[in-house]
Coordinates of C-alpha atoms and ligand atoms in Angstrom, one line a residue:
Chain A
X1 CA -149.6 -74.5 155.8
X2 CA -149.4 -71.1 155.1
X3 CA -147.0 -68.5 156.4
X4 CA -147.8 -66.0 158.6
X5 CA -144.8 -63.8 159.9
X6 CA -141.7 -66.3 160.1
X7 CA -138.6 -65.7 158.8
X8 CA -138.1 -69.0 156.9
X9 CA -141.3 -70.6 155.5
X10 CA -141.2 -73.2 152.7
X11 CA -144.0 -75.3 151.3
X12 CA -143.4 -78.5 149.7
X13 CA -140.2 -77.1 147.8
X14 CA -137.8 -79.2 145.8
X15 CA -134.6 -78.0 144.9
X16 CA -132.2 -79.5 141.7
X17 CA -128.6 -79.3 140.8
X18 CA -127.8 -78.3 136.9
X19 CA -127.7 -81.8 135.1
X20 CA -129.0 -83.9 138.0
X21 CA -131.7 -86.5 137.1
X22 CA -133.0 -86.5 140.2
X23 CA -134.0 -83.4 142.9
X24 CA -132.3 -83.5 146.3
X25 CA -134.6 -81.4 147.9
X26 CA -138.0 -83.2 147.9
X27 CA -141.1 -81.8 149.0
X28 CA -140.1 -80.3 152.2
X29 CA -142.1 -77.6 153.8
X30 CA -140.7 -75.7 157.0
X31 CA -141.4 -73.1 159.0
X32 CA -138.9 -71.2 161.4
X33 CA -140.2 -68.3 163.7
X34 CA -137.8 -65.2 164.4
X35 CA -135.3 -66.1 167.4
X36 CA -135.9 -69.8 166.9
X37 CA -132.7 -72.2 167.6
X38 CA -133.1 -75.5 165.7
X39 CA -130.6 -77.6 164.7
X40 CA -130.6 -80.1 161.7
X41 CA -129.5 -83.0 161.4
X42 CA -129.2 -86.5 159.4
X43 CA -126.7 -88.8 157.6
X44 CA -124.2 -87.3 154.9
X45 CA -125.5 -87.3 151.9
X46 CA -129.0 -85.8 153.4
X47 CA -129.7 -82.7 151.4
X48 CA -128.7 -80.5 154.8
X49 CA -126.3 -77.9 152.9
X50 CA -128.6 -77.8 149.6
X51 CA -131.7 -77.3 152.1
X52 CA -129.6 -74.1 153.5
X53 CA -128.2 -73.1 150.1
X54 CA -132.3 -73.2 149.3
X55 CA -133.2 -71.1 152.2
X56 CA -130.8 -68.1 151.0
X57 CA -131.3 -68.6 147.3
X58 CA -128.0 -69.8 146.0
X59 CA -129.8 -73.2 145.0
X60 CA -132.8 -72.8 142.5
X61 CA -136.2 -74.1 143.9
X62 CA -137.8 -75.6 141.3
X63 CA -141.1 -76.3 142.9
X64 CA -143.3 -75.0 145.9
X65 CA -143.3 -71.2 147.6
X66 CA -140.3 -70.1 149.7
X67 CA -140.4 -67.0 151.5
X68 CA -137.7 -65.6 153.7
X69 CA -137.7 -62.2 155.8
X70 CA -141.0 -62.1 154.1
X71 CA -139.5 -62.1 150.2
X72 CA -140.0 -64.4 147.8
X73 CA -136.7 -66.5 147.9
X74 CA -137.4 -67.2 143.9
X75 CA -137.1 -64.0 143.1
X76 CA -135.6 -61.5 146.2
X77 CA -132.3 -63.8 146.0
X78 CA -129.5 -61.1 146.7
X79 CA -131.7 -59.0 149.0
X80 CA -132.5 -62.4 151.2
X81 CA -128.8 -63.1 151.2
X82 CA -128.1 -59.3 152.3
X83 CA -130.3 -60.3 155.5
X84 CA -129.4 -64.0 156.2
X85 CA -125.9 -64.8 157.7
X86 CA -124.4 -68.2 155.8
X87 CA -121.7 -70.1 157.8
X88 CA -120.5 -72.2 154.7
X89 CA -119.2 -76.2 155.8
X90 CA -116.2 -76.3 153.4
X91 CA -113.6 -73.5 152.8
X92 CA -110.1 -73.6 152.0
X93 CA -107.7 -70.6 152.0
X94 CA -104.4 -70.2 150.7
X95 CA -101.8 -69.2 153.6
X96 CA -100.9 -66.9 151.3
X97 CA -104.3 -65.4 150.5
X98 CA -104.0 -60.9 150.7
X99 CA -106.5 -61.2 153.3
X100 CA -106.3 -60.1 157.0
X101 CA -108.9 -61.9 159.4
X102 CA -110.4 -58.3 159.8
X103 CA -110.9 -57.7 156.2
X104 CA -112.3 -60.8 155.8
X105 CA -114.8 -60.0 159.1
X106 CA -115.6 -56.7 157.3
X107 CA -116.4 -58.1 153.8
X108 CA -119.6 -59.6 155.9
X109 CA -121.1 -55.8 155.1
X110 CA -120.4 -55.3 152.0
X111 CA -123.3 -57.1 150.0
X112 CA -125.4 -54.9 152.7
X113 CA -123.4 -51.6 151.9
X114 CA -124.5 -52.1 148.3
X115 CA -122.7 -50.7 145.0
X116 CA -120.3 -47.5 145.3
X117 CA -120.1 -47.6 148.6
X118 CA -117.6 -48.1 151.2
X119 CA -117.1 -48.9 154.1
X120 CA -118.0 -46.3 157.1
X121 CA -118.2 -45.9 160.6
X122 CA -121.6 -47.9 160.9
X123 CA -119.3 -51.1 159.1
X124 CA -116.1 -51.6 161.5
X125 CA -117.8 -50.8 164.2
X126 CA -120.2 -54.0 164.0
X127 CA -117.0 -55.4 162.3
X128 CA -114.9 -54.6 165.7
X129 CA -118.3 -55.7 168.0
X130 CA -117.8 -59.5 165.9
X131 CA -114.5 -59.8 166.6
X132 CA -114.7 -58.9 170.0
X133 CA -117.9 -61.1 170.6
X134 CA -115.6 -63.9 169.7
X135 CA -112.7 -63.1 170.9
X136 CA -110.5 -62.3 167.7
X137 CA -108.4 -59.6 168.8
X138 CA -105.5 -61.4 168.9
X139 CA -105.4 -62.3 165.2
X140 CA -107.5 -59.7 163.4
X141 CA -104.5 -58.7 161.7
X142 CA -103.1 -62.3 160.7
X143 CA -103.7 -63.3 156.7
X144 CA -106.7 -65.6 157.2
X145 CA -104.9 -68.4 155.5
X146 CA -102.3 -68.6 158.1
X147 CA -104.7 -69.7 161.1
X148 CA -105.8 -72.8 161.9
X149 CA -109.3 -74.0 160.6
X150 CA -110.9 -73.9 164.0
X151 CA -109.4 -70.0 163.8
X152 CA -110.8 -69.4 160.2
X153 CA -114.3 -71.1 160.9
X154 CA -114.3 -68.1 164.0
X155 CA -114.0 -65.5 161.3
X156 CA -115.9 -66.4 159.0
X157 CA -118.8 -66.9 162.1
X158 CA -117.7 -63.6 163.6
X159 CA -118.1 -62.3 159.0
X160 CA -121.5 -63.5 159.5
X161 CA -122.3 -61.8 163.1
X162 CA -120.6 -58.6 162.1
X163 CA -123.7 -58.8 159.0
X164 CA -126.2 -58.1 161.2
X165 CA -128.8 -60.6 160.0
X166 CA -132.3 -61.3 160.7
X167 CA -131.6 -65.3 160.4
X168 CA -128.3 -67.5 160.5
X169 CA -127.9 -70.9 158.4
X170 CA -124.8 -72.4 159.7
X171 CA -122.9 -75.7 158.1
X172 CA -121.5 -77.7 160.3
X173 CA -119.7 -74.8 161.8
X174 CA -118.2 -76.9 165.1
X175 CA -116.5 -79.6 162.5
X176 CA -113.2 -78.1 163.4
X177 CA -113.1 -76.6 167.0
X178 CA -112.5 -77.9 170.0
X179 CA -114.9 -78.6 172.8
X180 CA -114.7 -75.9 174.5
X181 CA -114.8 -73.4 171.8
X182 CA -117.6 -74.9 170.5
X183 CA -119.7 -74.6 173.7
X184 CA -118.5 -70.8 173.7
X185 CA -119.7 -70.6 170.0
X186 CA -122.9 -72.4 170.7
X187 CA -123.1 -70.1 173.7
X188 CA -122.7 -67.0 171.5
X189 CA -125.1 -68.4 169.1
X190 CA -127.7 -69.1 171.4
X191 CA -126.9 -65.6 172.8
X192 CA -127.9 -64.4 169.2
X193 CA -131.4 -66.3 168.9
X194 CA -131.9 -64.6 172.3
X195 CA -131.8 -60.9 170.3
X196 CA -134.5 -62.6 168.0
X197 CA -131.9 -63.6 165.3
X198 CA -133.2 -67.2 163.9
X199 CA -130.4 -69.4 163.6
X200 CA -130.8 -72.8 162.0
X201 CA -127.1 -74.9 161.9
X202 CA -126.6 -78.1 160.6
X203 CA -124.0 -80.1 162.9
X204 CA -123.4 -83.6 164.3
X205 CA -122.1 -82.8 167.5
X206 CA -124.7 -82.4 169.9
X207 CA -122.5 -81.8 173.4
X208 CA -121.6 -78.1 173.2
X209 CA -126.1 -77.3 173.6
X210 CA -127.8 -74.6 175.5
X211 CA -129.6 -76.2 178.4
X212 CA -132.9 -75.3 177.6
X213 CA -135.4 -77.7 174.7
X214 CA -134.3 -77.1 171.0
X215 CA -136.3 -77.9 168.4
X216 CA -134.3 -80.6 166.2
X217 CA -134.8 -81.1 162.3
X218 CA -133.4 -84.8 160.6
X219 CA -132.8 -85.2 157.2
X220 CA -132.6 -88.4 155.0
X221 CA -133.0 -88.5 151.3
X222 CA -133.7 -85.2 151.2
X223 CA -137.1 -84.9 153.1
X224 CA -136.8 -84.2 156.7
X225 CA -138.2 -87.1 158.5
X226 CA -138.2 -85.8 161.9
X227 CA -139.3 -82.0 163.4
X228 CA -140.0 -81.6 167.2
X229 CA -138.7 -79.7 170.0
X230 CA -137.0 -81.6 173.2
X231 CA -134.9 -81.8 176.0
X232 CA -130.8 -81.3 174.9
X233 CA -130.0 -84.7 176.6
X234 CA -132.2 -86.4 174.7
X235 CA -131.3 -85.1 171.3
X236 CA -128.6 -87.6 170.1
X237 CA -131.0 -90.3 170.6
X238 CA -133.2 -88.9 168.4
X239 CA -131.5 -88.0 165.8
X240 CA -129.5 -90.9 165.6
X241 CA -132.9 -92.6 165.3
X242 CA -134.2 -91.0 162.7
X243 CA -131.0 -90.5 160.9
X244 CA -130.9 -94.7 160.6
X245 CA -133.2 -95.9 157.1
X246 CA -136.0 -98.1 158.6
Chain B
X1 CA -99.8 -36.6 125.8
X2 CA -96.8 -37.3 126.4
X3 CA -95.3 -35.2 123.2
X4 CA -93.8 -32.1 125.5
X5 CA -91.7 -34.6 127.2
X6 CA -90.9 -36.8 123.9
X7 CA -90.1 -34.6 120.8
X8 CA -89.9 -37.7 118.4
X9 CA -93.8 -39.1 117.4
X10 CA -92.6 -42.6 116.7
X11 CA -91.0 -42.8 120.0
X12 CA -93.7 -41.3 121.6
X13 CA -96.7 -43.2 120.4
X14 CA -94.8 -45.9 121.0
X15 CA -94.0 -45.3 125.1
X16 CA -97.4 -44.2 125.4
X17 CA -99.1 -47.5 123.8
X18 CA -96.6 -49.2 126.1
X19 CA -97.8 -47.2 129.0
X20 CA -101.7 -48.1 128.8
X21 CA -101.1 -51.7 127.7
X22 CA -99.2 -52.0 130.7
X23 CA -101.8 -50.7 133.3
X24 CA -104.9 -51.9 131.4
X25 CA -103.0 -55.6 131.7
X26 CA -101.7 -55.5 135.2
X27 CA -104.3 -54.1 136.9
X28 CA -106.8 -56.8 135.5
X29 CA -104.1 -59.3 135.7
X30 CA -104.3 -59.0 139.5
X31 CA -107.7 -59.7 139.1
X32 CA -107.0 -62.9 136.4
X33 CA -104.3 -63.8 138.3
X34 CA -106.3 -64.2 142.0
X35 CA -109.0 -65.7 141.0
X36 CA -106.9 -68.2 138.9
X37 CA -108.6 -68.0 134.8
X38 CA -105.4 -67.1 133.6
X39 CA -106.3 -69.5 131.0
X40 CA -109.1 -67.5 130.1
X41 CA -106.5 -64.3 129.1
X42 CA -104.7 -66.9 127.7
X43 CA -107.7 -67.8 125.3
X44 CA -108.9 -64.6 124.3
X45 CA -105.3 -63.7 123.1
X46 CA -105.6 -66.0 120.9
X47 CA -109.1 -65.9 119.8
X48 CA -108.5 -61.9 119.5
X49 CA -105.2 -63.3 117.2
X50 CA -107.8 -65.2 115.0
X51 CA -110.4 -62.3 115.0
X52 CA -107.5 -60.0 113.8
X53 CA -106.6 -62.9 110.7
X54 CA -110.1 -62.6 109.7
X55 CA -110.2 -59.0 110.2
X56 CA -107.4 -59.0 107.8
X57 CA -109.1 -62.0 105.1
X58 CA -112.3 -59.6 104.9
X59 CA -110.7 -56.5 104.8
X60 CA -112.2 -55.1 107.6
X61 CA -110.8 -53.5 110.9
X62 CA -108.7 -56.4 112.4
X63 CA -109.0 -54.9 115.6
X64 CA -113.1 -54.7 115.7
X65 CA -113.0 -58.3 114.6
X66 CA -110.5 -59.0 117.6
X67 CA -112.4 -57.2 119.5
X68 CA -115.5 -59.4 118.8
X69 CA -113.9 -62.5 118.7
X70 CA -112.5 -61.9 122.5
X71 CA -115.6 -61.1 124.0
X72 CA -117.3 -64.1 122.1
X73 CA -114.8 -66.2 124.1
X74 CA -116.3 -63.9 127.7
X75 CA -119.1 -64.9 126.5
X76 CA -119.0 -68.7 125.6
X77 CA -116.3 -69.2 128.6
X78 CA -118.2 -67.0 131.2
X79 CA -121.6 -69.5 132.1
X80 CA -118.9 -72.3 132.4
X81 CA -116.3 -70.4 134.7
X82 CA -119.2 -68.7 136.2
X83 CA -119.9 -71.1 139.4
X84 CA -116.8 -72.4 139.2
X85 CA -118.7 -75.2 138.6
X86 CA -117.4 -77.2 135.9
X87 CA -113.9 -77.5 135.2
X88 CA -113.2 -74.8 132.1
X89 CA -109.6 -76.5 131.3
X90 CA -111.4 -78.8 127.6
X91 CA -113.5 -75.9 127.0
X92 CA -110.4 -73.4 127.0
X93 CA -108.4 -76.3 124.9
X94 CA -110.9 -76.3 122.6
X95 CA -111.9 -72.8 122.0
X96 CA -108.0 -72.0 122.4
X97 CA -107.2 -75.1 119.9
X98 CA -110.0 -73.8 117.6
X99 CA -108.6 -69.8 117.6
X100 CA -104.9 -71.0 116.6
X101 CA -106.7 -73.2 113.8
X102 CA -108.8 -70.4 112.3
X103 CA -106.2 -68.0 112.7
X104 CA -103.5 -70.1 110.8
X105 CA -105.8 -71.2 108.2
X106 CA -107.0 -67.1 107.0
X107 CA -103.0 -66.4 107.2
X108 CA -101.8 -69.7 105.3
X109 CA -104.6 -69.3 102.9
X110 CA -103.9 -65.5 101.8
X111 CA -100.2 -66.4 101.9
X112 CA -101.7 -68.9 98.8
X113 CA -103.7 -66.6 97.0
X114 CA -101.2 -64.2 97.1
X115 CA -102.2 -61.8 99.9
X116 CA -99.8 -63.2 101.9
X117 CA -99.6 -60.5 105.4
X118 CA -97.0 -60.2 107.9
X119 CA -98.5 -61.8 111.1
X120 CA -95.4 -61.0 113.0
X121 CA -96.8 -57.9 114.4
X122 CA -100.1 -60.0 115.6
X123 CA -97.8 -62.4 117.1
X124 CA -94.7 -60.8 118.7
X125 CA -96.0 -57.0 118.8
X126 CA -95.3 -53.7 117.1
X127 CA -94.7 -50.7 118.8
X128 CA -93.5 -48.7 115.7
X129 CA -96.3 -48.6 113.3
X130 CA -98.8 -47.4 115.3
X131 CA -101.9 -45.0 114.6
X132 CA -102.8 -41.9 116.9
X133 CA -106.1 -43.5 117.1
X134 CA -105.0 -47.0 119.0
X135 CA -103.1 -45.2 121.3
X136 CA -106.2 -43.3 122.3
X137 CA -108.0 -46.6 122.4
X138 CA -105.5 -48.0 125.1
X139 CA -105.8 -44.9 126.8
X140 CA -109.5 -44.7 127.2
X141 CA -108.7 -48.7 128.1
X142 CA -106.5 -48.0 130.6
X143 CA -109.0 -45.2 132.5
X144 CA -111.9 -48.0 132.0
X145 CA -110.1 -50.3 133.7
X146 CA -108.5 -48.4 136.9
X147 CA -111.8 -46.8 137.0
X148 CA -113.5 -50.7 137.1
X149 CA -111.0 -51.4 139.9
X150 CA -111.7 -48.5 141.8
X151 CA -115.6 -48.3 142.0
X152 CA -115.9 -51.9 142.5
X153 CA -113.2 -52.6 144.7
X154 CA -115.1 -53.9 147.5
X155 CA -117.1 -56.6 145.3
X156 CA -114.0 -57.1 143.8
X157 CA -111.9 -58.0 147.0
X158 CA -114.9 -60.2 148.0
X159 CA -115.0 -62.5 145.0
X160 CA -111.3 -62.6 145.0
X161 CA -111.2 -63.9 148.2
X162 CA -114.0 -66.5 147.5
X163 CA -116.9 -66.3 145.0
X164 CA -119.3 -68.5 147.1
X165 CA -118.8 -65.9 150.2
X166 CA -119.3 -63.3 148.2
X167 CA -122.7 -64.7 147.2
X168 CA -123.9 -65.5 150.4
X169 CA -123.3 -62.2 151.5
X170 CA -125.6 -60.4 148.9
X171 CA -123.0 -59.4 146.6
X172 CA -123.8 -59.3 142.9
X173 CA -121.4 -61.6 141.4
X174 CA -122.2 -62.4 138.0
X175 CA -122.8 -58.9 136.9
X176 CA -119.4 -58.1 138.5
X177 CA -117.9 -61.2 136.9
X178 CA -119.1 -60.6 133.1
X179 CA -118.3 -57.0 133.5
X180 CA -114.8 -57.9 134.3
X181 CA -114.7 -60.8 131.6
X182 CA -115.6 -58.0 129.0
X183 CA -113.5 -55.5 130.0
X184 CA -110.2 -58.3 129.8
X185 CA -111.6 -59.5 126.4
X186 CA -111.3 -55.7 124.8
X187 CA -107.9 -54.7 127.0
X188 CA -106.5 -57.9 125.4
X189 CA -108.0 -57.1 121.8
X190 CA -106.4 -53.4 121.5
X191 CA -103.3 -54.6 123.1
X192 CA -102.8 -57.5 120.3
X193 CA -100.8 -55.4 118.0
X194 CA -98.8 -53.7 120.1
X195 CA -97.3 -56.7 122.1
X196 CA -98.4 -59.5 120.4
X197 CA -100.4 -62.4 120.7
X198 CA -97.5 -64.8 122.2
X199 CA -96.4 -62.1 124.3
X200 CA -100.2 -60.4 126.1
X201 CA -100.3 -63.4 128.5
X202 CA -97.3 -62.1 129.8
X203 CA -98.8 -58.5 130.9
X204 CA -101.7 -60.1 132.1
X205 CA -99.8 -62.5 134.5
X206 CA -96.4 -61.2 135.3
X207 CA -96.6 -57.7 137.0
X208 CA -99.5 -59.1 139.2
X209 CA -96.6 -61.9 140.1
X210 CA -94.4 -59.8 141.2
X211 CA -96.5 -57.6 143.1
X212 CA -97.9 -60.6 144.8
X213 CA -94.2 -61.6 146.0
X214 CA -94.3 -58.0 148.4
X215 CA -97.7 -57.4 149.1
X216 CA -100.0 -58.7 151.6
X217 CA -103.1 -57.1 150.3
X218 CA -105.1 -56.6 147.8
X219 CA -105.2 -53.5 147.8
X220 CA -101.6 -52.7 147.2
X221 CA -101.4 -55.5 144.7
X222 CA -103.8 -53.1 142.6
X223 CA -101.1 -50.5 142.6
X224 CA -98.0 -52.2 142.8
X225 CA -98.5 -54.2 139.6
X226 CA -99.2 -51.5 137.3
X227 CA -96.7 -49.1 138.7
X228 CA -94.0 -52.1 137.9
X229 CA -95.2 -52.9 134.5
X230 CA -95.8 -49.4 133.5
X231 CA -92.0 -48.8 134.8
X232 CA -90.4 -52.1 133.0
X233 CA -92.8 -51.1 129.5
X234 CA -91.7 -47.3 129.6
X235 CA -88.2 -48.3 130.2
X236 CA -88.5 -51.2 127.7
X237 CA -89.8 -48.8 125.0
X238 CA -87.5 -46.5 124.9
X239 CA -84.1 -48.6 125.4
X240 CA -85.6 -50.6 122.6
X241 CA -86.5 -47.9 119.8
X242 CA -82.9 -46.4 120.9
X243 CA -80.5 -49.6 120.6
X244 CA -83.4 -50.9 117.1
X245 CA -84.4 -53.8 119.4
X246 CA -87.9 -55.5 119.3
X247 CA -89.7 -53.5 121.9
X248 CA -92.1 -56.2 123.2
X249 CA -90.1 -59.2 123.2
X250 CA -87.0 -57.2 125.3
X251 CA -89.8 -55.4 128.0
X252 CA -91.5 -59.3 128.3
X253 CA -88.0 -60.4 129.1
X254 CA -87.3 -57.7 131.2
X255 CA -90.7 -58.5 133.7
X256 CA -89.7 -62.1 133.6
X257 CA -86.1 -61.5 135.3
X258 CA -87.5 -58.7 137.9
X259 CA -90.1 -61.7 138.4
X260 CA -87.2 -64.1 138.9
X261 CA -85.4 -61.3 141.1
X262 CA -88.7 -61.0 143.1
X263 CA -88.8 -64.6 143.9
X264 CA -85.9 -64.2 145.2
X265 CA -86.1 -61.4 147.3
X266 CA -89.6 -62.0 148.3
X267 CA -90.6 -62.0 152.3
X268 CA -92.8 -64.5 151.8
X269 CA -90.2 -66.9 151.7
X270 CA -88.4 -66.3 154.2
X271 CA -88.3 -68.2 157.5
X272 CA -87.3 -65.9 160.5
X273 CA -84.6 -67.8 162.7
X274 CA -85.0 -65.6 165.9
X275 CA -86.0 -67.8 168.1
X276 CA -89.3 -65.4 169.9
Ligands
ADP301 N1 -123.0 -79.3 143.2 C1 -123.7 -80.5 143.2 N2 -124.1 -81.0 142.0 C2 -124.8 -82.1 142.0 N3 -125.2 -82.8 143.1 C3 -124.8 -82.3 144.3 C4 -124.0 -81.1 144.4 N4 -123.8 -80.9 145.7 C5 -124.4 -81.9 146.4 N5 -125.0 -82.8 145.5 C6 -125.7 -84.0 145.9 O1 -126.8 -83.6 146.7 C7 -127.0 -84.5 147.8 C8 -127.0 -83.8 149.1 O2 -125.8 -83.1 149.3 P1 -125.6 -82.2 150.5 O3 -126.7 -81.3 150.6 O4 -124.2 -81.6 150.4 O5 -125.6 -83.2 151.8 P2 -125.3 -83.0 153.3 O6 -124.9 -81.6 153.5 O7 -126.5 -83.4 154.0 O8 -124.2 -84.0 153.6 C9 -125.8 -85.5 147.7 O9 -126.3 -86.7 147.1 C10 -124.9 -84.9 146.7 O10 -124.3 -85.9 145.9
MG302 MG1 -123.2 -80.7 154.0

């Protein structure tokens, strides 16, 4: 495989935490076009969040070529992670946490803004275009550790939308929001991949999807084991499947 | 600087080495305090206490070696506390074990050979035997770290609120991080003398405490804190050199009842009973 024009393209990379023995990443090669919706799945325990914490450079990659938005992950880290949204699975805030659900929104730009700057008109207006995309007004203005979690995972999607990115990895972003939220979330996502975003989300849930065929990406063991595009209903059966060690 | 207002050069070195201690240790003790390494103040006051010992043994300038024996412990401590990774707590008992150890062995063993030292002014702070030249040092301090603060408040608000969203929004962490680590390690060396080695982790925690009882940003924690401490130091200076009480010791009381007080008084605790 070699990459011509996608936003995500990996070859054969394996990716290791400090002091592990073994990698959890092993030999996976990938690539995602711009605009493409895929979803990945597989069993806990996969590799999914160290595959997407490979894909903007947090993780080191210790073998094979990654190249996002064209750089080399390996070595364009920060100016990847300027460009790709990152929805992260776990997050805990402090009800008392200084932080307004706006401010929070608006520190989506700041890696983009670079050093010295601030923030200016360009900023909280995409910042105010997020929050009204996902209908936020109503608690902008709360401290973001006094809303529910299916509240906070809205911000921090609506921090990642207000970025502006060229590609979205999303972790399990629907682990804490009701159904219908999260087929107005997928909705909004789709909606994204539409304006040629790429967005790539882990999740288990597969009842909030577009109608239309999604390409579907299983994990297990840290090597995807499945990659094909098909019809929404069918996906639970398939992953399922390939999720199960034959 | 402040010699038109105070005629008396004692008093008045002495208010203003209060005056930068106070803002160089509350505004990065907003920082320390939010992003929970208050152990990691904690250490380097007493590593820059052991760094001043030796200083002392070799006849050198205690403050240099304090210097460098604070921003040895940014330095050893920063990789761990870095991803927040690894838990820091054994290292900081070590290193924090190992600075007390090193400290009281130079200060027991001159006491033998007969070059025994006074470490009370290490320890509790003292505000009356001061040079012209610290007190510049704190000032220039003092400017470095408001300045810090305010050029890098954005990346600053960002990895208070969380470090890994920080990263994964293209921010520059570490750099930010270390540059932060080194500016606490030499705020904390220069300010050893003047309040103490017992008494810095005080400055470093306390004002940003009390600020964080009435403020719901950030923002305003950043100028709260040091406004308080400055106010509670200034005031603590002065009624101590006038009523011959230890000036250090009296202020560190002082920003422990206002904390108390603010606890107290603090909206944060209360729960409204109107019932819409
Ligand atoms: N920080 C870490 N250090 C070492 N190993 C880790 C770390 N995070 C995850 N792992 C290991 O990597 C494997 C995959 O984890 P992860 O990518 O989080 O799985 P998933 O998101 O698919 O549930 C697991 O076996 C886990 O134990
Ligand atoms: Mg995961």
């Amino acid at each position: 495989m070699s990459c011509n024009g996608e936003i995500i393209c990996l070859e054969n990379i394996y990716t290791a935490y400090e002091g592990a023995a073994y990698p959890v990443i092993r030999g996976i090669s990938l690539a995602i076009r711009q605009g493409e919706y895929a979803i990945v799945g597989g069993p806990n325990g996969a590799g999914k969040t160290t595959l997407l914490e490979s894909i903007n450079g947090m993780l080191t990659i210790t073998h094979g070529n990654a190249y996002v938005c064209g750089m080399d992950v390996r070595r364009h880290g920060h100016e990847i992670r300027r460009k790709v949204g990152y929805v992260v699975q776990s997050f805990y805030f402090d009800p008392l946490t200084p932080f307004t659900a706006e401010e929070v929104i608006t520190m989506g730009r700041y890696g983009l803004m670079g050093l010295l700057k601030r923030p200016g008109e360009a900023d909280y207006r995409a910042a105010e275009a997020a929050i009204r995309l996902l209908g936020l007004e109503d608690i902008a203005h709360k401290p973001i550790g006094t809303l529910s979690g299916g509240q906070q995972q809205k911000v921090l999607i609506a921090q990642n939308i207000a970025k502006e990115p060229e590609l979205m990895l999303l972790d399990e972003p629907f682990s804490n929001l009701d159904l219908c939220t999260r087929e107005f979330v997928s909705g909004v996502l789709r909606e994204l991949s539409r304006k040629g975003i790429a967005v790539v989300m882990v999740c288990h849930a597969f009842d909030g999807l577009p109608d239309e065929r999604i390409r579907i990406l299983v994990m297990r063991d840290g090597s995807l084991c499945l990659d094909e595009t098909c019809d929404p209903d069918l996906v639970e059966a398939k992953v399922r499947r390939a999720s199960v060690v034959q | 600087m402040l010699g038109f207002i105070i005629q008396n050069n004692i008093v008045c070195n002495a208010v203003e080495a209060m005056l930068f201690t106070s803002i160089a240790c509350a505004v990065l003790g907003v920082i320390i305090t939010q992003i929970n390494i208050s152990s990691i103040g904690f250490t380097m006051a007493h590593a820059a206490f052991a760094g001043a010992a030796v200083g002392m043994f070799l006849g050198v300038s205690a403050t240099l070696v304090a210097v460098a024996f604070s921003l040895a412990v940014a330095l050893l401590l920063g990789p761990l506390s870095d991803r927040a990774k690894i838990s820091t707590d054994t290292a900081l008992g070590v290193l924090f074990g190992m600075s007390m150890a090193v400290a009281i062995f130079f200060i027991a063993y001159m006491q033998h050979i007969g070059r025994g030292f006074n470490a009370t002014a290490l320890l509790f702070g003292d505000v009356i035997s001061l040079y012209r030249h610290e007190v510049y040092g704190l000032a220039v301090i003092s400017v470095l770290a408001v300045l810090f603060v305010v050029l890098f408040y954005k990346e600053i608000s960002a990895i208070v609120f969380n470090r890994k969203i920080a990263e994964a929004s293209g921010i520059r962490v570490t750099p930010i991080y270390y540059g932060m680590l080194f500016i606490i390690a030499i705020a904390v060396a220069l300010s050893l003398n003047i309040i103490g080695g017992l008494l810095l982790y005080v400055w470093l925690v306390t004002p940003a405490a009390i600020a964080y009882q009435f403020c719901y940003s950030v923002r305003s924690m950043f100028v709260v804190a040091p406004l308080i401490a400055a106010a509670i130091s200034v005031a603590g200076a002065v009624a101590g050199l006038e009523f011959s009480l230890p000036v250090a010791p009296l202020t560190a009381v002082a920003l422990g009842g206002v904390f108390m007080a603010a606890v107290i008084l603090s909206p944060k605790r209360r729960i409204t009973d109107s019932k819409s």
